[in-house]
């Protein structure tokens, strides 16, 4: 499509999965805002976008449009995903309305009010829907209505959009005029972990060589061809966490689809209470199915389907649907978190295409 006549602004941009996917759909993503300098560097280096590194509370919407020569009348889209730690089901200690992170969606609507885009897209974890009996969802709908938007929202699964990952998110799309089916996925083939990863370099525990040649797999899947996009013989971001010998012993007991429960109790004695471990701790991915959600994959110690090690940054990025040309910057731990926090670009692109179609039909 690539119309590039529709200006977009990205809030809470992170490493740019949402911005990149929306630009592929045809939006001209002009400005991105994020508080994290490493993520902002990744965003800037991979996207043709002006980047503001700041707490969004300190950013004036109309001033930045003047600074970067963006005409407010041209803004078609505001998109973003406020930090989701406060909404996450796994965050039991601060998953409440007193968590200041849970109010950042109001900053999103401050920009919507000031810039009045034709469409907005707000993305977050699925747990937002039930948090405090849906209070925040009700507030989002109320604020959007007050600003003149009709909203459709749903919990969607990245797997249904051709992403090799079962990643459920809640997405709100606000439109000035009535629209329908903007979140309905088109028919997509299920993409497995094998489809995504088995052409990437074979790695050792703790690999610290960033750029390596692809494996010699000649039978590339359609997904692998898409991710490579005629790239060279090598690929970057192959860093892997270095696990202790005890952790490596644990890995050996875990089959594909297994987790910490497959580890002998004698090797888990340093855990005060293993019952506190959730199902994705020490989970080994299943090669012939989509991945579980890529979230804190280093801390959870998600395991490669066949090799006794954690995932590399590039492997996690592949599972998130970032092309191999998309390079992550910053220290290693930051790269891992940037990938884990991102919106899958392919999912963003397909939803973006539907929003473009809506705009073209209505304006």
Tab-separated table of C-alpha atoms in Angstrom:
chain	number	residue	atom	x	y	z
A	1	UNK	CA	0.000	0.000	0.000
A	2	UNK	CA	2.582	2.560	1.160
A	3	UNK	CA	0.446	5.657	0.716
A	4	UNK	CA	2.473	7.632	3.275
A	5	UNK	CA	-0.117	10.390	3.236
A	6	UNK	CA	-1.265	9.629	6.772
A	7	UNK	CA	0.836	11.123	9.540
A	8	UNK	CA	1.210	9.092	12.710
A	9	UNK	CA	2.660	9.704	16.174
A	10	UNK	CA	3.765	6.908	18.475
A	11	UNK	CA	3.611	7.210	22.280
A	12	UNK	CA	5.411	4.852	24.683
A	13	UNK	CA	7.208	3.755	21.527
A	14	UNK	CA	9.744	1.349	23.006
A	15	UNK	CA	11.952	-0.312	20.417
A	16	UNK	CA	9.430	0.461	17.682
A	17	UNK	CA	7.517	-2.723	16.883
A	18	UNK	CA	4.246	-0.807	16.663
A	19	UNK	CA	5.756	2.109	14.725
A	20	UNK	CA	7.514	-0.188	12.273
A	21	UNK	CA	4.431	-2.281	11.593
A	22	UNK	CA	2.218	0.772	11.130
A	23	UNK	CA	4.715	2.330	8.736
A	24	UNK	CA	4.708	-0.889	6.704
A	25	UNK	CA	0.934	-0.579	6.534
A	26	UNK	CA	1.209	2.896	5.042
A	27	UNK	CA	1.292	5.393	7.923
A	28	UNK	CA	3.989	8.068	7.917
A	29	UNK	CA	5.162	7.682	11.513
A	30	UNK	CA	6.800	11.046	12.187
A	31	UNK	CA	7.391	11.248	15.947
A	32	UNK	CA	8.096	8.663	18.646
A	33	UNK	CA	8.285	9.244	22.404
A	34	UNK	CA	9.835	6.983	25.016
A	35	UNK	CA	11.560	7.445	28.357
A	36	UNK	CA	14.154	4.711	27.795
A	37	UNK	CA	17.254	5.912	25.930
A	38	UNK	CA	18.312	2.461	24.689
A	39	UNK	CA	14.877	1.692	23.255
A	40	UNK	CA	14.760	5.173	21.748
A	41	UNK	CA	18.081	4.549	19.995
A	42	UNK	CA	16.747	1.288	18.525
A	43	UNK	CA	13.586	3.107	17.442
A	44	UNK	CA	15.527	5.908	15.755
A	45	UNK	CA	18.098	3.711	14.015
A	46	UNK	CA	15.479	1.445	12.444
A	47	UNK	CA	12.738	3.908	11.570
A	48	UNK	CA	12.616	7.191	9.697
A	49	UNK	CA	11.256	8.976	12.748
A	50	UNK	CA	12.050	11.873	15.099
A	51	UNK	CA	12.479	10.570	18.639
A	52	UNK	CA	11.901	12.332	21.935
A	53	UNK	CA	13.524	10.760	25.016
A	54	UNK	CA	11.421	11.962	27.910
A	55	UNK	CA	8.807	11.141	30.491
A	56	UNK	CA	5.641	11.662	28.478
A	57	UNK	CA	4.176	13.741	31.304
A	58	UNK	CA	6.739	16.421	30.437
A	59	UNK	CA	5.932	16.533	26.712
A	60	UNK	CA	3.593	19.162	25.253
A	61	UNK	CA	1.755	17.709	22.222
A	62	UNK	CA	1.337	20.943	20.261
A	63	UNK	CA	4.893	22.111	20.927
A	64	UNK	CA	6.461	18.956	19.517
A	65	UNK	CA	4.386	19.179	16.353
A	66	UNK	CA	5.791	22.685	15.828
A	67	UNK	CA	9.320	21.530	16.663
A	68	UNK	CA	9.226	18.746	14.061
A	69	UNK	CA	7.170	20.655	11.484
A	70	UNK	CA	4.100	18.419	11.693
A	71	UNK	CA	0.784	20.019	10.733
A	72	UNK	CA	-1.817	19.007	13.312
A	73	UNK	CA	-4.466	18.856	10.563
A	74	UNK	CA	-2.450	16.077	8.898
A	75	UNK	CA	-2.299	13.780	11.928
A	76	UNK	CA	-4.268	10.665	11.076
A	77	UNK	CA	-3.164	8.375	13.898
A	78	UNK	CA	-1.941	8.354	17.472
A	79	UNK	CA	-0.809	4.915	18.617
A	80	UNK	CA	0.830	3.529	21.702
A	81	UNK	CA	0.957	1.035	24.516
A	82	UNK	CA	1.387	2.547	27.994
A	83	UNK	CA	3.724	0.464	30.198
A	84	UNK	CA	1.862	-2.700	31.087
A	85	UNK	CA	3.636	-3.877	34.244
A	86	UNK	CA	0.876	-2.457	36.393
A	87	UNK	CA	-1.789	-4.341	34.441
A	88	UNK	CA	-0.019	-7.672	34.057
A	89	UNK	CA	-1.480	-10.792	35.649
A	90	UNK	CA	2.030	-11.776	36.763
A	91	UNK	CA	2.525	-8.519	38.679
A	92	UNK	CA	0.705	-9.391	41.874
A	93	UNK	CA	2.376	-6.802	44.121
A	94	UNK	CA	1.432	-3.656	42.186
A	95	UNK	CA	-1.505	-4.753	40.049
A	96	UNK	CA	-3.826	-2.187	41.554
A	97	UNK	CA	-5.260	1.234	40.869
A	98	UNK	CA	-2.701	2.927	43.117
A	99	UNK	CA	0.144	1.942	40.815
A	100	UNK	CA	1.068	5.189	38.969
A	101	UNK	CA	1.829	3.190	35.823
A	102	UNK	CA	-1.849	2.345	35.623
A	103	UNK	CA	-2.727	5.997	34.982
A	104	UNK	CA	-0.489	6.527	31.959
A	105	UNK	CA	-3.357	5.781	29.596
A	106	UNK	CA	-4.641	9.235	30.588
A	107	UNK	CA	-1.451	10.722	29.115
A	108	UNK	CA	-2.283	8.907	25.891
A	109	UNK	CA	-5.669	10.618	25.794
A	110	UNK	CA	-4.067	13.985	26.590
A	111	UNK	CA	-2.367	13.675	23.203
A	112	UNK	CA	-5.561	12.498	21.526
A	113	UNK	CA	-7.431	15.519	22.882
A	114	UNK	CA	-4.745	17.981	21.797
A	115	UNK	CA	-4.063	16.560	18.329
A	116	UNK	CA	-7.483	15.153	17.368
A	117	UNK	CA	-6.363	12.327	15.039
A	118	UNK	CA	-8.764	10.539	12.725
A	119	UNK	CA	-7.935	7.244	14.460
A	120	UNK	CA	-6.221	6.120	17.646
A	121	UNK	CA	-4.843	2.726	18.634
A	122	UNK	CA	-4.223	1.859	22.282
A	123	UNK	CA	-2.564	-1.486	23.067
A	124	UNK	CA	-1.976	-3.302	26.344
A	125	UNK	CA	-1.892	-6.651	28.124
A	126	UNK	CA	-5.049	-8.736	28.139
A	127	UNK	CA	-5.215	-8.501	31.945
A	128	UNK	CA	-6.312	-4.891	31.607
A	129	UNK	CA	-9.796	-6.091	30.678
A	130	UNK	CA	-10.494	-7.598	34.093
A	131	UNK	CA	-8.406	-5.352	36.318
A	132	UNK	CA	-10.668	-4.175	39.148
A	133	UNK	CA	-13.787	-5.452	37.384
A	134	UNK	CA	-12.949	-3.618	34.175
A	135	UNK	CA	-12.754	-0.160	35.743
A	136	UNK	CA	-9.944	1.070	33.490
A	137	UNK	CA	-11.601	-0.310	30.343
A	138	UNK	CA	-14.797	1.528	31.267
A	139	UNK	CA	-12.817	4.705	31.845
A	140	UNK	CA	-11.029	4.385	28.485
A	141	UNK	CA	-14.382	4.059	26.730
A	142	UNK	CA	-15.806	7.005	28.648
A	143	UNK	CA	-12.859	9.305	27.941
A	144	UNK	CA	-12.818	8.330	24.252
A	145	UNK	CA	-16.561	9.010	23.906
A	146	UNK	CA	-16.135	12.392	25.545
A	147	UNK	CA	-13.486	13.222	22.909
A	148	UNK	CA	-15.795	12.203	20.070
A	149	UNK	CA	-14.573	8.699	19.299
A	150	UNK	CA	-16.410	5.443	18.805
A	151	UNK	CA	-14.330	2.559	20.127
A	152	UNK	CA	-14.091	-1.078	19.238
A	153	UNK	CA	-11.871	-3.250	21.388
A	154	UNK	CA	-11.033	-6.885	21.792
A	155	UNK	CA	-8.450	-9.301	23.092
A	156	UNK	CA	-6.535	-10.534	20.075
A	157	UNK	CA	-3.884	-13.215	19.673
A	158	UNK	CA	-0.755	-12.471	17.620
A	159	UNK	CA	-0.830	-16.098	16.446
A	160	UNK	CA	-3.948	-15.318	14.389
A	161	UNK	CA	-2.074	-12.625	12.446
A	162	UNK	CA	0.772	-14.869	11.284
A	163	UNK	CA	3.126	-14.268	14.224
A	164	UNK	CA	4.827	-17.424	15.606
A	165	UNK	CA	3.709	-16.634	19.146
A	166	UNK	CA	0.606	-17.026	21.300
A	167	UNK	CA	0.540	-13.487	22.589
A	168	UNK	CA	-2.800	-12.124	23.746
A	169	UNK	CA	-3.233	-8.354	23.932
A	170	UNK	CA	-6.134	-5.990	24.294
A	171	UNK	CA	-6.407	-3.355	21.586
A	172	UNK	CA	-8.697	-0.339	21.444
A	173	UNK	CA	-9.289	1.450	18.149
A	174	UNK	CA	-11.071	4.772	18.238
A	175	UNK	CA	-12.634	6.264	15.102
A	176	UNK	CA	-14.538	9.481	14.418
A	177	UNK	CA	-17.085	7.638	12.320
A	178	UNK	CA	-18.572	4.204	12.794
A	179	UNK	CA	-16.271	1.385	11.724
A	180	UNK	CA	-16.384	-2.363	12.048
A	181	UNK	CA	-14.091	-5.380	11.995
A	182	UNK	CA	-10.862	-3.397	12.351
A	183	UNK	CA	-9.555	-6.043	14.757
A	184	UNK	CA	-10.765	-9.100	12.874
A	185	UNK	CA	-7.742	-11.084	11.630
A	186	UNK	CA	-7.577	-12.232	8.039
A	187	UNK	CA	-6.974	-15.904	7.375
A	188	UNK	CA	-3.334	-16.593	8.263
A	189	UNK	CA	-1.318	-19.784	8.363
A	190	UNK	CA	-0.110	-20.820	11.788
A	191	UNK	CA	3.649	-20.222	12.031
A	192	UNK	CA	5.642	-22.531	14.306
A	193	UNK	CA	8.837	-21.974	16.247
A	194	UNK	CA	10.593	-24.220	13.738
A	195	UNK	CA	9.304	-22.081	10.865
A	196	UNK	CA	10.732	-19.069	12.660
A	197	UNK	CA	14.097	-20.236	13.996
A	198	UNK	CA	15.737	-23.224	12.371
A	199	UNK	CA	17.753	-21.213	9.849
A	200	UNK	CA	19.420	-19.083	12.525
A	201	UNK	CA	22.957	-19.762	13.838
A	202	UNK	CA	23.513	-22.722	16.179
A	203	UNK	CA	24.619	-21.106	19.435
A	204	UNK	CA	26.293	-22.037	22.700
A	205	UNK	CA	25.256	-21.043	26.207
A	206	UNK	CA	26.521	-17.517	26.809
A	207	UNK	CA	27.366	-16.768	23.173
A	208	UNK	CA	28.836	-13.254	23.041
A	209	UNK	CA	29.480	-12.943	19.299
A	210	UNK	CA	26.927	-10.508	17.976
A	211	UNK	CA	27.076	-11.195	14.222
A	212	UNK	CA	27.176	-14.735	12.844
A	213	UNK	CA	26.393	-16.539	9.606
A	214	UNK	CA	23.020	-18.149	9.106
A	215	UNK	CA	22.875	-21.921	9.387
A	216	UNK	CA	23.106	-23.924	6.174
A	217	UNK	CA	19.417	-24.732	6.063
A	218	UNK	CA	18.427	-24.527	2.383
A	219	UNK	CA	14.730	-25.259	2.862
A	220	UNK	CA	13.636	-21.904	4.193
A	221	UNK	CA	10.071	-21.452	5.353
A	222	UNK	CA	8.032	-18.608	3.898
A	223	UNK	CA	8.315	-16.876	7.253
A	224	UNK	CA	12.111	-17.170	7.256
A	225	UNK	CA	12.266	-15.722	3.753
A	226	UNK	CA	10.111	-12.831	4.928
A	227	UNK	CA	12.333	-12.220	7.945
A	228	UNK	CA	15.535	-12.360	5.893
A	229	UNK	CA	14.159	-10.147	3.123
A	230	UNK	CA	17.168	-10.739	0.857
A	231	UNK	CA	19.615	-10.043	3.680
A	232	UNK	CA	23.277	-11.026	3.538
A	233	UNK	CA	24.858	-14.261	4.776
A	234	UNK	CA	25.042	-13.065	8.373
A	235	UNK	CA	22.652	-11.846	11.041
A	236	UNK	CA	23.158	-9.704	14.174
A	237	UNK	CA	21.890	-9.744	17.782
A	238	UNK	CA	22.882	-13.362	18.512
A	239	UNK	CA	23.800	-12.750	22.168
A	240	UNK	CA	22.694	-15.398	24.675
A	241	UNK	CA	22.602	-15.222	28.482
A	242	UNK	CA	25.333	-17.251	30.170
A	243	UNK	CA	23.675	-19.663	32.583
A	244	UNK	CA	25.397	-21.346	35.509
A	245	UNK	CA	26.291	-25.040	35.423
A	246	UNK	CA	23.389	-25.830	37.784
A	247	UNK	CA	20.922	-24.184	35.412
A	248	UNK	CA	22.325	-26.142	32.475
A	249	UNK	CA	21.823	-29.372	34.441
A	250	UNK	CA	18.188	-28.414	34.957
A	251	UNK	CA	17.688	-27.797	31.240
A	252	UNK	CA	18.637	-31.382	30.396
A	253	UNK	CA	15.576	-32.772	32.157
A	254	UNK	CA	13.040	-30.603	30.384
A	255	UNK	CA	11.323	-31.901	27.213
A	256	UNK	CA	9.647	-29.675	24.654
A	257	UNK	CA	6.558	-28.256	26.322
A	258	UNK	CA	7.940	-29.080	29.764
A	259	UNK	CA	8.885	-26.667	32.537
A	260	UNK	CA	10.345	-26.477	36.057
A	261	UNK	CA	8.132	-29.361	37.195
A	262	UNK	CA	10.251	-31.757	35.108
A	263	UNK	CA	13.384	-30.849	37.059
A	264	UNK	CA	14.355	-33.208	39.928
A	265	UNK	CA	13.642	-31.595	43.282
A	266	UNK	CA	17.287	-32.093	44.293
A	267	UNK	CA	18.262	-29.543	41.623
A	268	UNK	CA	15.664	-27.008	42.799
A	269	UNK	CA	16.649	-26.898	46.470
A	270	UNK	CA	17.706	-23.246	46.314
A	271	UNK	CA	14.074	-22.224	45.672
A	272	UNK	CA	12.332	-21.408	48.949
A	273	UNK	CA	8.970	-22.495	47.546
A	274	UNK	CA	8.844	-23.981	44.058
A	275	UNK	CA	5.056	-23.751	44.146
A	276	UNK	CA	5.487	-20.026	43.501
A	277	UNK	CA	6.971	-20.819	40.088
A	278	UNK	CA	4.503	-20.238	37.260
A	279	UNK	CA	4.137	-22.425	34.184
A	280	UNK	CA	6.563	-20.445	31.994
A	281	UNK	CA	9.539	-20.796	34.345
A	282	UNK	CA	12.085	-23.070	32.661
A	283	UNK	CA	9.685	-23.676	29.799
A	284	UNK	CA	11.149	-25.366	26.710
A	285	UNK	CA	9.552	-24.184	23.497
A	286	UNK	CA	7.815	-26.707	21.244
A	287	UNK	CA	9.358	-26.669	17.777
A	288	UNK	CA	6.192	-27.448	15.840
A	289	UNK	CA	3.869	-25.012	17.601
A	290	UNK	CA	3.866	-21.233	18.017
A	291	UNK	CA	5.873	-19.968	20.976
A	292	UNK	CA	4.426	-19.035	24.324
A	293	UNK	CA	4.489	-15.316	24.985
A	294	UNK	CA	7.921	-13.699	24.773
A	295	UNK	CA	7.840	-11.744	28.015
A	296	UNK	CA	10.767	-11.520	30.421
A	297	UNK	CA	12.174	-14.478	28.526
A	298	UNK	CA	15.555	-14.077	30.217
A	299	UNK	CA	14.161	-14.090	33.766
A	300	UNK	CA	11.729	-16.886	32.968
A	301	UNK	CA	14.556	-18.835	31.304
A	302	UNK	CA	12.632	-19.826	28.207
A	303	UNK	CA	14.630	-22.639	26.624
A	304	UNK	CA	15.460	-23.310	22.999
A	305	UNK	CA	13.505	-26.334	21.665
A	306	UNK	CA	16.612	-28.455	21.018
A	307	UNK	CA	19.638	-26.693	22.480
A	308	UNK	CA	20.212	-26.464	26.247
A	309	UNK	CA	20.354	-22.687	26.481
A	310	UNK	CA	18.168	-19.628	26.590
A	311	UNK	CA	16.986	-17.732	23.529
A	312	UNK	CA	19.206	-15.244	21.745
A	313	UNK	CA	18.016	-11.690	21.179
A	314	UNK	CA	17.581	-12.471	17.475
A	315	UNK	CA	15.580	-15.627	18.146
A	316	UNK	CA	13.222	-13.715	20.420
A	317	UNK	CA	13.001	-10.959	17.796
A	318	UNK	CA	12.101	-13.537	15.131
A	319	UNK	CA	9.340	-14.882	17.374
A	320	UNK	CA	8.110	-11.306	17.747
A	321	UNK	CA	8.189	-10.926	13.912
A	322	UNK	CA	10.962	-8.330	13.683
A	323	UNK	CA	12.854	-8.694	10.381
A	324	UNK	CA	16.548	-9.564	10.600
A	325	UNK	CA	17.443	-6.096	9.306
A	326	UNK	CA	15.961	-4.615	12.500
A	327	UNK	CA	18.934	-4.175	14.849
A	328	UNK	CA	18.611	-3.763	18.615
A	329	UNK	CA	20.956	-1.380	20.405
A	330	UNK	CA	22.049	-0.833	23.990
A	331	UNK	CA	23.419	-3.200	26.595
A	332	UNK	CA	22.513	-6.872	26.344
A	333	UNK	CA	19.869	-6.866	29.098
A	334	UNK	CA	18.217	-3.843	27.530
A	335	UNK	CA	18.083	-5.547	24.133
A	336	UNK	CA	16.331	-8.521	25.703
A	337	UNK	CA	13.770	-6.315	27.411
A	338	UNK	CA	13.185	-4.207	24.302
A	339	UNK	CA	12.240	-7.312	22.339
A	340	UNK	CA	10.047	-8.699	25.127
A	341	UNK	CA	8.121	-5.432	25.541
A	342	UNK	CA	7.472	-4.870	21.831
A	343	UNK	CA	4.307	-5.131	19.791
A	344	UNK	CA	4.785	-7.757	17.037
A	345	UNK	CA	5.305	-5.722	13.840
A	346	UNK	CA	3.367	-8.119	11.593
A	347	UNK	CA	0.320	-7.850	13.842
A	348	UNK	CA	0.641	-4.055	13.885
A	349	UNK	CA	0.979	-3.966	10.100
A	350	UNK	CA	-2.159	-5.995	9.475
A	351	UNK	CA	-4.252	-3.933	11.876
A	352	UNK	CA	-2.725	-0.783	10.385
A	353	UNK	CA	-3.838	-1.803	6.904
A	354	UNK	CA	-7.430	-1.999	8.116
A	355	UNK	CA	-7.193	1.440	9.688
A	356	UNK	CA	-5.809	2.843	6.431
A	357	UNK	CA	-8.718	1.308	4.538
A	358	UNK	CA	-11.148	2.908	6.999
A	359	UNK	CA	-9.544	6.334	6.546
A	360	UNK	CA	-9.574	6.049	2.756
A	361	UNK	CA	-13.238	5.086	2.744
A	362	UNK	CA	-14.397	7.759	5.188
A	363	UNK	CA	-12.303	10.832	4.333
